[in-house]
Tab-separated table of C-alpha atoms in Angstrom:
chain	number	residue	atom	x	y	z
A	1	UNK	CA	41.766	99.770	109.519
A	2	UNK	CA	38.737	98.001	110.433
A	3	UNK	CA	36.568	98.446	113.444
A	4	UNK	CA	36.476	95.598	116.010
A	5	UNK	CA	33.166	94.143	115.049
A	6	UNK	CA	33.919	94.214	111.262
A	7	UNK	CA	37.280	92.471	111.869
A	8	UNK	CA	35.863	89.744	114.154
A	9	UNK	CA	32.754	89.030	111.544
A	10	UNK	CA	35.294	88.848	108.487
A	11	UNK	CA	37.689	86.589	110.400
A	12	UNK	CA	34.950	84.401	111.673
A	13	UNK	CA	33.538	84.296	108.088
A	14	UNK	CA	37.049	83.237	106.640
A	15	UNK	CA	37.314	80.633	109.367
A	16	UNK	CA	33.803	79.032	108.638
A	17	UNK	CA	34.819	78.947	104.740
A	18	UNK	CA	38.161	77.302	105.772
A	19	UNK	CA	36.405	74.885	107.947
A	20	UNK	CA	33.924	74.087	104.962
A	21	UNK	CA	36.583	73.555	102.373
A	22	UNK	CA	38.596	71.416	104.951
A	23	UNK	CA	35.754	69.038	105.949
A	24	UNK	CA	33.690	68.720	102.736
A	25	UNK	CA	35.898	69.491	99.798
A	26	UNK	CA	39.475	68.326	100.908
A	27	UNK	CA	38.761	65.669	103.636
A	28	UNK	CA	41.958	63.958	103.002
A	29	UNK	CA	44.035	67.001	104.470
A	30	UNK	CA	42.099	67.280	107.592
A	31	UNK	CA	43.619	70.376	109.160
A	32	UNK	CA	42.370	70.353	112.617
A	33	UNK	CA	40.117	73.268	113.931
A	34	UNK	CA	42.894	74.639	116.326
A	35	UNK	CA	45.205	76.050	113.515
A	36	UNK	CA	42.046	77.625	111.970
A	37	UNK	CA	41.287	79.377	115.209
A	38	UNK	CA	44.777	80.709	115.541
A	39	UNK	CA	44.597	81.931	111.944
A	40	UNK	CA	41.126	83.557	112.737
A	41	UNK	CA	42.788	85.481	115.691
A	42	UNK	CA	45.680	86.598	113.548
A	43	UNK	CA	43.318	87.990	110.750
A	44	UNK	CA	40.975	89.737	113.310
A	45	UNK	CA	43.830	91.316	115.128
A	46	UNK	CA	45.609	92.298	111.665
A	47	UNK	CA	42.426	94.028	110.573
A	48	UNK	CA	41.885	95.770	113.922
A	49	UNK	CA	45.034	97.711	113.424
A	50	UNK	CA	46.670	99.782	115.620
A	51	UNK	CA	44.647	99.461	118.701
A	52	UNK	CA	46.587	99.125	121.652
A	53	UNK	CA	44.816	95.795	122.735
A	54	UNK	CA	44.513	94.080	119.384
A	55	UNK	CA	45.457	90.475	120.709
A	56	UNK	CA	42.043	90.739	122.628
A	57	UNK	CA	40.406	91.097	119.150
A	58	UNK	CA	41.713	87.704	118.283
A	59	UNK	CA	40.628	86.162	121.505
A	60	UNK	CA	37.042	87.683	120.831
A	61	UNK	CA	37.000	86.106	117.381
A	62	UNK	CA	37.957	82.797	118.870
A	63	UNK	CA	35.132	83.147	121.587
A	64	UNK	CA	32.750	83.778	118.718
A	65	UNK	CA	33.844	80.666	116.926
A	66	UNK	CA	33.422	78.711	120.148
A	67	UNK	CA	29.889	79.777	120.625
A	68	UNK	CA	29.131	79.027	116.981
A	69	UNK	CA	30.796	75.551	117.314
A	70	UNK	CA	28.771	74.805	120.611
A	71	UNK	CA	25.587	75.696	119.122
A	72	UNK	CA	26.123	73.461	116.030
A	73	UNK	CA	27.313	70.438	118.221
A	74	UNK	CA	24.414	71.061	120.715
A	75	UNK	CA	21.866	70.767	118.226
A	76	UNK	CA	23.412	67.987	116.181
A	77	UNK	CA	22.213	64.441	117.177
A	78	UNK	CA	24.955	61.743	117.758
A	79	UNK	CA	25.063	58.620	115.842
A	80	UNK	CA	24.978	55.667	118.066
A	81	UNK	CA	25.661	52.270	117.000
A	82	UNK	CA	23.410	50.553	119.673
A	83	UNK	CA	20.169	51.233	121.379
A	84	UNK	CA	19.874	52.907	124.806
A	85	UNK	CA	17.409	50.560	126.427
A	86	UNK	CA	18.824	50.793	130.072
A	87	UNK	CA	18.214	54.443	130.563
A	88	UNK	CA	15.365	55.565	132.519
A	89	UNK	CA	14.269	59.066	133.645
A	90	UNK	CA	16.568	59.930	136.329
A	91	UNK	CA	16.890	63.487	137.729
A	92	UNK	CA	20.394	62.979	138.905
A	93	UNK	CA	21.717	61.746	135.414
A	94	UNK	CA	20.037	64.748	133.803
A	95	UNK	CA	21.917	67.103	136.344
A	96	UNK	CA	25.045	65.440	135.662
A	97	UNK	CA	24.839	65.695	132.005
A	98	UNK	CA	23.817	69.295	132.259
A	99	UNK	CA	27.071	70.066	134.533
A	100	UNK	CA	29.104	68.188	131.832
A	101	UNK	CA	27.384	70.455	129.386
A	102	UNK	CA	28.242	73.718	130.954
A	103	UNK	CA	31.921	72.613	131.873
A	104	UNK	CA	32.449	71.510	128.368
A	105	UNK	CA	31.177	74.876	127.152
A	106	UNK	CA	33.429	76.861	129.408
A	107	UNK	CA	36.447	74.672	128.757
A	108	UNK	CA	35.981	75.165	125.157
A	109	UNK	CA	35.436	78.721	125.170
A	110	UNK	CA	38.714	79.206	127.096
A	111	UNK	CA	40.831	77.235	124.701
A	112	UNK	CA	39.233	78.921	121.788
A	113	UNK	CA	39.960	82.433	123.328
A	114	UNK	CA	43.474	81.488	124.371
A	115	UNK	CA	44.139	80.285	120.716
A	116	UNK	CA	42.537	83.419	119.223
A	117	UNK	CA	44.574	85.687	121.605
A	118	UNK	CA	47.814	83.685	120.508
A	119	UNK	CA	47.180	84.446	116.876
A	120	UNK	CA	46.409	88.142	117.856
A	121	UNK	CA	49.673	88.191	119.797
A	122	UNK	CA	51.480	87.026	116.485
A	123	UNK	CA	49.765	89.713	114.532
A	124	UNK	CA	50.604	92.364	117.124
A	125	UNK	CA	54.176	91.201	116.835
A	126	UNK	CA	54.376	91.258	113.094
A	127	UNK	CA	52.243	94.310	112.352
A	128	UNK	CA	52.391	96.474	115.583
A	129	UNK	CA	54.713	99.346	116.418
A	130	UNK	CA	58.382	98.717	117.120
A	131	UNK	CA	59.961	98.834	120.478
A	132	UNK	CA	61.726	102.173	119.422
A	133	UNK	CA	58.690	103.792	118.553
A	134	UNK	CA	56.954	102.812	121.977
A	135	UNK	CA	59.955	104.135	123.822
A	136	UNK	CA	59.459	107.373	121.874
A	137	UNK	CA	55.993	107.585	122.719
A	138	UNK	CA	56.453	106.656	126.311
A	139	UNK	CA	59.211	109.313	126.950
A	140	UNK	CA	57.471	112.111	125.441
A	141	UNK	CA	55.634	113.152	128.687
A	142	UNK	CA	57.500	115.785	130.760
A	143	UNK	CA	58.624	114.744	134.224
A	144	UNK	CA	57.184	116.636	137.212
A	145	UNK	CA	59.323	117.717	140.158
């Protein structure tokens, strides 16, 4: 079983390869990013192994993907079909844009972490210990009177 850092790194690398293949090589399929994030959480949690909180590893992998997507989208300029002649220097407009920027980052981070944790829960249910083994481990402690 891999460590937390290794499993997150490998799963994010696999997700970036899948997104590259999806957008550049096979544009007709257009699988959205959301199933890829769930798959990333699944891979990260499956690689993390028998940790008690391995669904959180999927959430961490989803959060790393959210930060990477935010940085790429932040530095990519939009393609506008018109000129913005009416915009002047306005402090309130800049403040409003900054608030929307922070709010968009927080919402996207929450969505990606939840989807990654969902993939981690799927991996935990498939590869985790069974209920019988959990009961045996839980009842092994002696009771005190």
